[in-house]
Short mmCIF file of C-alpha atoms in Angstrom, two decimals:
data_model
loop_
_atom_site.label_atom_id
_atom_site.label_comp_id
_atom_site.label_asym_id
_atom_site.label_seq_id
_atom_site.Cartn_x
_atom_site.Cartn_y
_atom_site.Cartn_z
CA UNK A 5 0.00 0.00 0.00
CA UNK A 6 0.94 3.41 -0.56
CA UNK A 7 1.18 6.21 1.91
CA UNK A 8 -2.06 9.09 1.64
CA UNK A 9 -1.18 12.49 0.49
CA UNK A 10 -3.16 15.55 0.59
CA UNK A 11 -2.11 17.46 -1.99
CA UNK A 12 -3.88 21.32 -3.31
CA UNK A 13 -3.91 21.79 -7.12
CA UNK A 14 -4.61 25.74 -7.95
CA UNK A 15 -5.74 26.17 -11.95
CA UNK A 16 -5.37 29.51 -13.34
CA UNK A 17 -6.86 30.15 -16.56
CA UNK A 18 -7.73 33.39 -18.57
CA UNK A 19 -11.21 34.04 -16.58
CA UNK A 20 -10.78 32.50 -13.10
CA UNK A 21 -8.39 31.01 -11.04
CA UNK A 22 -9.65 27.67 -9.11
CA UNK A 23 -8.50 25.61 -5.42
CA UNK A 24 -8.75 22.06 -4.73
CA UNK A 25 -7.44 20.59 -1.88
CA UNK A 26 -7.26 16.48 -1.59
CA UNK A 27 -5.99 13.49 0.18
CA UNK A 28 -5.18 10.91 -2.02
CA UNK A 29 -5.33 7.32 -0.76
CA UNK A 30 -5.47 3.63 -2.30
CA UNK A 31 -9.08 3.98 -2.27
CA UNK A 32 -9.08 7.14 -4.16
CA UNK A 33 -9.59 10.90 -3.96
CA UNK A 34 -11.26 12.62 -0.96
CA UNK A 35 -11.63 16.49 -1.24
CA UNK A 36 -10.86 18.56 2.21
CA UNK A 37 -11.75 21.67 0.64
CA UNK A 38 -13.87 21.66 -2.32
CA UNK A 39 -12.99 23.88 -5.22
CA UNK A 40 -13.17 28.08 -4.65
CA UNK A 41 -13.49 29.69 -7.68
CA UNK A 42 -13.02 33.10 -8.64
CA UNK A 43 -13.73 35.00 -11.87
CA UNK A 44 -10.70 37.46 -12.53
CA UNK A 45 -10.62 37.99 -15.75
CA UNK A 46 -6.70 37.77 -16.13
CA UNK A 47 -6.67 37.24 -19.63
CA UNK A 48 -8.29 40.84 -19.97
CA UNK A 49 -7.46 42.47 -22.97
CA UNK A 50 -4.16 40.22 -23.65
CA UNK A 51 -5.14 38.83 -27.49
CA UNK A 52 -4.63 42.35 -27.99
CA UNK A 53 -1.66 43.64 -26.02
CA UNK A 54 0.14 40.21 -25.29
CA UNK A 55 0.66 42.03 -21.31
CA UNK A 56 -1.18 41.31 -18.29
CA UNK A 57 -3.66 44.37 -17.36
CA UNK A 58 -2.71 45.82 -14.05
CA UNK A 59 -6.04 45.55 -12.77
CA UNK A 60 -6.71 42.05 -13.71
CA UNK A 61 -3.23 41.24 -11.69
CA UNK A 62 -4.09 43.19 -8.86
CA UNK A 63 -7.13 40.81 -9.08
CA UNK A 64 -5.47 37.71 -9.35
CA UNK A 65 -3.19 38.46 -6.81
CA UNK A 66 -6.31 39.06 -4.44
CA UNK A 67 -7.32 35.76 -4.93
CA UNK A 68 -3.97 34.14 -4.42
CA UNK A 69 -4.15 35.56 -0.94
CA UNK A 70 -7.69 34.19 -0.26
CA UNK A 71 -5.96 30.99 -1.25
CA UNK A 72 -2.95 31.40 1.10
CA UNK A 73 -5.31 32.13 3.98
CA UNK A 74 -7.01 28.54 2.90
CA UNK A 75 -3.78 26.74 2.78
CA UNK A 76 -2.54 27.87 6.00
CA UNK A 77 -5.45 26.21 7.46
CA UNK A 78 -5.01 23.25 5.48
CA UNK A 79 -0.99 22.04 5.20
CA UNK A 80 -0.26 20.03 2.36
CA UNK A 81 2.58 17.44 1.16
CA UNK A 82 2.80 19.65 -1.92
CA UNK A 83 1.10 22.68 -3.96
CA UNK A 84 0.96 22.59 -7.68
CA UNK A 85 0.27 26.29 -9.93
CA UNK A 86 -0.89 26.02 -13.32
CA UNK A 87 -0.87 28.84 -15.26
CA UNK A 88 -2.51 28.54 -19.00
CA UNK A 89 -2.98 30.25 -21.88
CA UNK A 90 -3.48 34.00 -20.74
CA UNK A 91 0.27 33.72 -18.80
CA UNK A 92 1.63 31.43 -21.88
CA UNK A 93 0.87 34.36 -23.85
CA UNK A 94 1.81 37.82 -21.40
CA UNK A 95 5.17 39.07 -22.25
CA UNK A 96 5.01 40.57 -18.68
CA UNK A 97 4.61 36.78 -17.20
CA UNK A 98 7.73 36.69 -14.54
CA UNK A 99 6.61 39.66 -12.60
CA UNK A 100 3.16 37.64 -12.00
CA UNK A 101 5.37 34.39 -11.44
CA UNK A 102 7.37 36.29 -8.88
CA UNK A 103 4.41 38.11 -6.98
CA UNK A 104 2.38 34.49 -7.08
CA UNK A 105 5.94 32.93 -5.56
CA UNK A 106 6.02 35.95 -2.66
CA UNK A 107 2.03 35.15 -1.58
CA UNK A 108 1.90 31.06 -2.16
CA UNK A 109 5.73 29.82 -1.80
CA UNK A 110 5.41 27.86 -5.26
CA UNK A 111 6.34 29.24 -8.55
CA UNK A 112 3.50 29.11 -11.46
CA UNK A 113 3.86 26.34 -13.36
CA UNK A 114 2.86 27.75 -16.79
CA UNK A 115 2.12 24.56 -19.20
CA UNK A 116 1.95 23.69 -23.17
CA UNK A 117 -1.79 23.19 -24.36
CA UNK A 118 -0.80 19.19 -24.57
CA UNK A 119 0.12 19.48 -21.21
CA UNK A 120 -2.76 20.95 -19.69
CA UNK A 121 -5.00 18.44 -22.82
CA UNK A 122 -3.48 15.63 -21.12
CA UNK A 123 -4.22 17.01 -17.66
CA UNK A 124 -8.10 18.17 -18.50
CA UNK A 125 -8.53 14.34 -19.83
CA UNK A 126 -7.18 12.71 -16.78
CA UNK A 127 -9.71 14.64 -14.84
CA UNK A 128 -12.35 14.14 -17.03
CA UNK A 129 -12.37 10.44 -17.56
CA UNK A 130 -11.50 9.75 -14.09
CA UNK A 131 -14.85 9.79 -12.77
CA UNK A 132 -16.00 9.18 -15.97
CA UNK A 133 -17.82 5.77 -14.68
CA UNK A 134 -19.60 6.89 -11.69
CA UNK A 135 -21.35 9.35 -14.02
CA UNK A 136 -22.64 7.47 -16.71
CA UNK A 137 -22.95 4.97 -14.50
CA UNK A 138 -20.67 2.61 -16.39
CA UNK A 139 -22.56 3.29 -19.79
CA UNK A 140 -20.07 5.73 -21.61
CA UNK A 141 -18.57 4.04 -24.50
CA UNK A 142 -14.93 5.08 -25.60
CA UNK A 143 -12.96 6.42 -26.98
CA UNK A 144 -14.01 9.82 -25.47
CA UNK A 145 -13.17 13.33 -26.78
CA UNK A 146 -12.74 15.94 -24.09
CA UNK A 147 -13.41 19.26 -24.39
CA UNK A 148 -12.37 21.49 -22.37
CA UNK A 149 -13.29 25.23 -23.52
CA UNK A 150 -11.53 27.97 -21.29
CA UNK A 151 -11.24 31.83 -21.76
CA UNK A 152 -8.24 31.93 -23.81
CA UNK A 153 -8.03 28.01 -24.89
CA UNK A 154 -9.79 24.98 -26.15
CA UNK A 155 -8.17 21.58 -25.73
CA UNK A 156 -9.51 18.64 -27.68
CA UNK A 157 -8.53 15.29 -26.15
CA UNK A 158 -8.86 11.69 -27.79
CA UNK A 159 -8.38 8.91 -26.08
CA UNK A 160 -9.93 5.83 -22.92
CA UNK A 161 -9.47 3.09 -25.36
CA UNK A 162 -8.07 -0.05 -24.31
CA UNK A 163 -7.14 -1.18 -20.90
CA UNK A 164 -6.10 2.55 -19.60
CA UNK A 165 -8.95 5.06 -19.62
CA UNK A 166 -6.59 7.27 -19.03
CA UNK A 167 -4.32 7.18 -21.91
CA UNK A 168 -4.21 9.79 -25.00
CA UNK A 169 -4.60 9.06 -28.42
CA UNK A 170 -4.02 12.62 -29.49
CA UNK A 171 -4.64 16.34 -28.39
CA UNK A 172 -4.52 19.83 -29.66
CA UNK A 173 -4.73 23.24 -27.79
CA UNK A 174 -6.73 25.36 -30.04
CA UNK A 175 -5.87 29.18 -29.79
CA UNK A 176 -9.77 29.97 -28.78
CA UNK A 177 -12.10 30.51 -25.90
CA UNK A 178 -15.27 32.91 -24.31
CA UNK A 179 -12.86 35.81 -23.66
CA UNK A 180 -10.67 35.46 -26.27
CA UNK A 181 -13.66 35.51 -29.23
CA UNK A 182 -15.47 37.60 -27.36
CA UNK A 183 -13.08 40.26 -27.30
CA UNK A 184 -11.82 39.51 -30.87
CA UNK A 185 -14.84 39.37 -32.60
CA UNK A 186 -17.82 40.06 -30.53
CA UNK A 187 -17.87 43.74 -29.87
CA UNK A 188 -21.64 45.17 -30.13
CA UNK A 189 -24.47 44.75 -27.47
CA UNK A 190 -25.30 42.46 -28.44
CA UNK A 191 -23.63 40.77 -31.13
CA UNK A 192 -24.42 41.68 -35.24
CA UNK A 193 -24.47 38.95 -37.64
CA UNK A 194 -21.43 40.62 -39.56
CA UNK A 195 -19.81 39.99 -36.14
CA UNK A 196 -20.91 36.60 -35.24
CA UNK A 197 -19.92 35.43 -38.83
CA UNK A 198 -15.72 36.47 -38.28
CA UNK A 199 -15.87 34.78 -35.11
CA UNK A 200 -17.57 31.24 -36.37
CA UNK A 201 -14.85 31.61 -39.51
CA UNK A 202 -12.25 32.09 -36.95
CA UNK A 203 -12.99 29.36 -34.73
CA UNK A 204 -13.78 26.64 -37.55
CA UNK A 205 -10.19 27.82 -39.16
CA UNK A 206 -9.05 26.51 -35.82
CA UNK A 207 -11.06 22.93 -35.79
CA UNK A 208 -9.99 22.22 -38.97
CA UNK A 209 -6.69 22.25 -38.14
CA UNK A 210 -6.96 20.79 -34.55
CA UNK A 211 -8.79 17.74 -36.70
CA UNK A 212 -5.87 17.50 -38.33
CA UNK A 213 -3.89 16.01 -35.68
CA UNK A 214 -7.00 14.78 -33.40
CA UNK A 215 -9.64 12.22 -35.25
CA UNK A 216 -12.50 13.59 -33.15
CA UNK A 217 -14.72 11.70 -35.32
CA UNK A 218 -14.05 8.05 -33.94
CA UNK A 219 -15.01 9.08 -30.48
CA UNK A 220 -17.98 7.23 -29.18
CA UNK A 221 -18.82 9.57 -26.05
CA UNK A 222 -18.01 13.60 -25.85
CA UNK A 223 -17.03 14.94 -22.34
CA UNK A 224 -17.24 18.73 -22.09
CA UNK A 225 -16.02 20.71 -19.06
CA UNK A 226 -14.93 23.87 -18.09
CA UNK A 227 -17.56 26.97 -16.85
CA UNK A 228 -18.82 27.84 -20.03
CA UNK A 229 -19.81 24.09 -20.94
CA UNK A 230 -21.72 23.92 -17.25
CA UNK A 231 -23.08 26.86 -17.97
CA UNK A 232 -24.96 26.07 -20.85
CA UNK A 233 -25.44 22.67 -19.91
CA UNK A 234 -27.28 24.19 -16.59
CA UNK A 235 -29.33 26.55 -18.96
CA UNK A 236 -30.21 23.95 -21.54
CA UNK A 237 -31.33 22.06 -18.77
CA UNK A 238 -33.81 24.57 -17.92
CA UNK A 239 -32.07 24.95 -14.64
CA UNK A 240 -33.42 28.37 -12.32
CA UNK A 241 -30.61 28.28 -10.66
CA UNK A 242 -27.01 26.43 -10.72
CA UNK A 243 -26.71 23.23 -9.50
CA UNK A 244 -23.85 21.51 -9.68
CA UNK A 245 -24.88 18.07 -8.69
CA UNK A 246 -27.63 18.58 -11.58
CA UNK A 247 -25.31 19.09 -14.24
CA UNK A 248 -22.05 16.74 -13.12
CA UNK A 249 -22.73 14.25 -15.45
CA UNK A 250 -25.95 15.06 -17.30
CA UNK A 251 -26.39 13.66 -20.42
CA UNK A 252 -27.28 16.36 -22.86
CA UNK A 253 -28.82 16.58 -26.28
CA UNK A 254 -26.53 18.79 -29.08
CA UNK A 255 -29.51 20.41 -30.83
CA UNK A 256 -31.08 21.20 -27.28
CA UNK A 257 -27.66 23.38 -26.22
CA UNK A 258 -26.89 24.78 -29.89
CA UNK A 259 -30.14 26.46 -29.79
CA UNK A 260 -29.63 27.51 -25.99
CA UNK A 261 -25.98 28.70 -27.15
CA UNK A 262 -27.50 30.64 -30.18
CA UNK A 263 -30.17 32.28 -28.13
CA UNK A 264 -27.90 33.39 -24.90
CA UNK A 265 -25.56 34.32 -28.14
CA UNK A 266 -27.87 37.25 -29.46
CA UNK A 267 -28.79 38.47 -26.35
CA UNK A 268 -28.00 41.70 -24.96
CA UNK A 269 -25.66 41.55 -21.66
CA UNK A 270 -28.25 43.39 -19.92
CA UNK A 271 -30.66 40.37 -20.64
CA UNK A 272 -27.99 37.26 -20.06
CA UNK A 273 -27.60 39.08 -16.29
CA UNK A 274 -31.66 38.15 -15.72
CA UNK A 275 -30.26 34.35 -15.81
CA UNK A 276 -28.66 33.20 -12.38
CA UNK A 277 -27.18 30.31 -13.96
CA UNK A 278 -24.72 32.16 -15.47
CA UNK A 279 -21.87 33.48 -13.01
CA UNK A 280 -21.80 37.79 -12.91
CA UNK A 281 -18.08 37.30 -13.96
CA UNK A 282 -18.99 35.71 -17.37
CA UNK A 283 -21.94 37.38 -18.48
CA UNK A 284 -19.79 39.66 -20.70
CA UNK A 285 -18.08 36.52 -22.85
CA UNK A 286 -20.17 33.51 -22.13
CA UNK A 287 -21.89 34.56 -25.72
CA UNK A 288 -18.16 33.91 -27.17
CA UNK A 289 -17.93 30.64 -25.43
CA UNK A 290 -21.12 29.47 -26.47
CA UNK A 291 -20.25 30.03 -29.74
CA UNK A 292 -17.17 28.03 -29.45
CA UNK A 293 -19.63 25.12 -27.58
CA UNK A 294 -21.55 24.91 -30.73
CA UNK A 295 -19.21 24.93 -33.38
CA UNK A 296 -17.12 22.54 -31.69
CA UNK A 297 -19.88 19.57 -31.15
CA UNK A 298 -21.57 20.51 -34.77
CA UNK A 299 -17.90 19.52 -36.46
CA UNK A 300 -17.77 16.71 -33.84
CA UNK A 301 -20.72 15.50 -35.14
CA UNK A 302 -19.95 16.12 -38.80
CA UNK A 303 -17.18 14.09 -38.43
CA UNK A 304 -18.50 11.05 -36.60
CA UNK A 305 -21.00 11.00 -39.74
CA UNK A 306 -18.03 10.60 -41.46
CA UNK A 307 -16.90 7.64 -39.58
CA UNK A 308 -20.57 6.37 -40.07
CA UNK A 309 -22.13 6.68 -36.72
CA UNK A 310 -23.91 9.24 -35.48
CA UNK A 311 -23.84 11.15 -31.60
CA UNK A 312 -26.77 12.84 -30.22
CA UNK A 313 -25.19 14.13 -26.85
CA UNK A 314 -22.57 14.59 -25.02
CA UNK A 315 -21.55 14.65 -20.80
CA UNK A 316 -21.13 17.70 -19.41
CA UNK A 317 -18.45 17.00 -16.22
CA UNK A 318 -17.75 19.21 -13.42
CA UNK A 319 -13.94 17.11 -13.56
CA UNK A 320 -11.50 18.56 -15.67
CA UNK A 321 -8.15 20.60 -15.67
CA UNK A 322 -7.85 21.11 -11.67
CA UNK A 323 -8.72 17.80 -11.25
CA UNK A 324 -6.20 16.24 -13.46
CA UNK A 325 -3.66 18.65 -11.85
CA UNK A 326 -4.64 16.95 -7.99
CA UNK A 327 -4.72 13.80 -9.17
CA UNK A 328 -1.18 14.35 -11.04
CA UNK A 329 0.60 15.61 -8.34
CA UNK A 330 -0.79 13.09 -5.69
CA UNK A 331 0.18 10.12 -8.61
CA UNK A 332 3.98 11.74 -8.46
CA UNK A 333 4.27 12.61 -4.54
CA UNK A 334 3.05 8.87 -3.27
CA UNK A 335 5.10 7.69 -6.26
CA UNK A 336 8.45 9.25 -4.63
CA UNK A 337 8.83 11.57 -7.43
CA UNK A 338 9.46 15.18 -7.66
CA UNK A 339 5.97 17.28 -6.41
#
């Protein structure tokens, strides 16, 4: 038997920044602290200016002491950072590296796309079981569609459901269309039209290298896939346990993506299911959402077999990163 760890993953993407704090055992994960998430936005404005915004620092920074404060009253064997594609792309990246270092005594550990593909599909399939209730047939594709990235993740077949077929990080998410593309309140159709070019430009090639089309089962995580999932669902409210593993039809969230799409921000914000930090991009992301599963679906055609739906999971990059580091502490290797 191996010894237990308790480990805290922190996931910091190009909208929020996420905690998870675990003790990992031979009988699997147990969360102390369940995940704290905060919207802050630190990928504002940086498809633009390739810098991190003082303000959305000075953010980020606020929530790395929150976390500190959380950590102090929860010591772990080791602390894992991962920074994505905002920091990957902010020339300005080792004075937020050093400040992070000063308030959490780890440096950022800013990752490839594959990386954090292979990461998001470790979390993903992990429970993967419990919530389709051993019905999910691989290989799965994983999804995971963040504010400056979208990772698309073959793989589960064979003896390992953890092992990967193929990935690629594709260069677009709900803050980076949004700001690229979607600029009136709300969107035009000239507007709408550059951003579903853009993004398919980006499928294409990210189908080049992943064959999304053999999949048998899509996994989608990330907030702006719960999101929608919650509001296709019909959902008054967000409920996490109602979504974490819902089986969802494509047709029923394209035309819930379209509609929260076109509306104004004014009208998204009469919605509680969608978080006050993502009412301003969730339009982009939902765009993303539906592009991705319609050339998902195009492409299983292809293969000659059709699918319907797809799981939305509440498992995914910060997960992966927990599960990871626990895998490489209890292992003897280097946290």
């Amino acid at each position: 038997m191996s010894k237990a760890v308790t480990v805290a993953g922190i996931d910091c993407g190009t909208n929020s920044i996420r905690l998870m704090v675990a003790q990992v055992d031979d009988a699997g994960m147990h969360v102390v602290v369940p995940r704290i998430m905060r919207v802050v936005r630190l990928g504002q404005g940086i498809d633009e200016t390739h810098r991190f915004a003082d303000e959305a620092l000075e953010r980020t920074y606020a929530a790395c002491r929150e976390f500190a404060d959380v950590l102090g009253k929860h010591p772990v064997d080791a602390l894992r950072f991962v920074a994505t594609s905002a920091t990957r792309d902010a020339r300005n990246r080792e004075d937020f590296e050093n400040t992070v270092e000063q308030i959490l005594g780890v440096r950022p550990d800013v990752i490839p796309g594959t990386e954090e593909a292979r990461l998001s599909f470790l979390g993903a399939t992990s429970v993967v079981d419990q919530q389709a209730g051993g019905v999910a047939k691989p290989p799965y594709v994983v999804v995971d569609l963040g504010g400056g990235s979208t990772e698309v993740v073959l793989g589960g077949e064979g003896d390992d459901a953890d092992t990967v077929q193929a990935a690629f990080s594709m260069n677009i998410g709900s803050v980076r269309m949004s700001e690229r593309h979607l600029h009136t309140d709300p969107p035009t159709q000239e507007e709408i039209a550059a951003a579903t070019r853009d993004i398919d430009e980006r499928i294409t090639e990210a189908f080049r290298t992943v064959s999304a089309g053999t999949a048998r089962t899509i996994i989608g995580v990330s907030g702006t896939v719960t999101t929608m999932t919650g509001l296709a669902l019909g959902l008054s409210t967000y409920d996490k346990s109602a979504v974490d593993g819902a089986r969802v039809s494509i047709d029923a969230v394209c035309d819930t993506d379209d509609r929260i799409l076109r509306m104004s921000r004014a009208d998204r914000a009469q919605y509680p299911v969608i978080h006050p930090g993502r009412i301003d991009v969730i339009g982009g992301g939902a765009l993303v959402w539906t592009r991705v599963l319609r050339r998902i679906q195009e492409a299983a055609r292809e293969q000659g077999h059709d699918i319907d739906s797809y799981m939305a999971s509440e498992h995914g990059l910060l997960d992966g990163i927990v599960r990871d580091l626990a895998q490489r502490v209890r292992g003897g290797g280097e946290a």
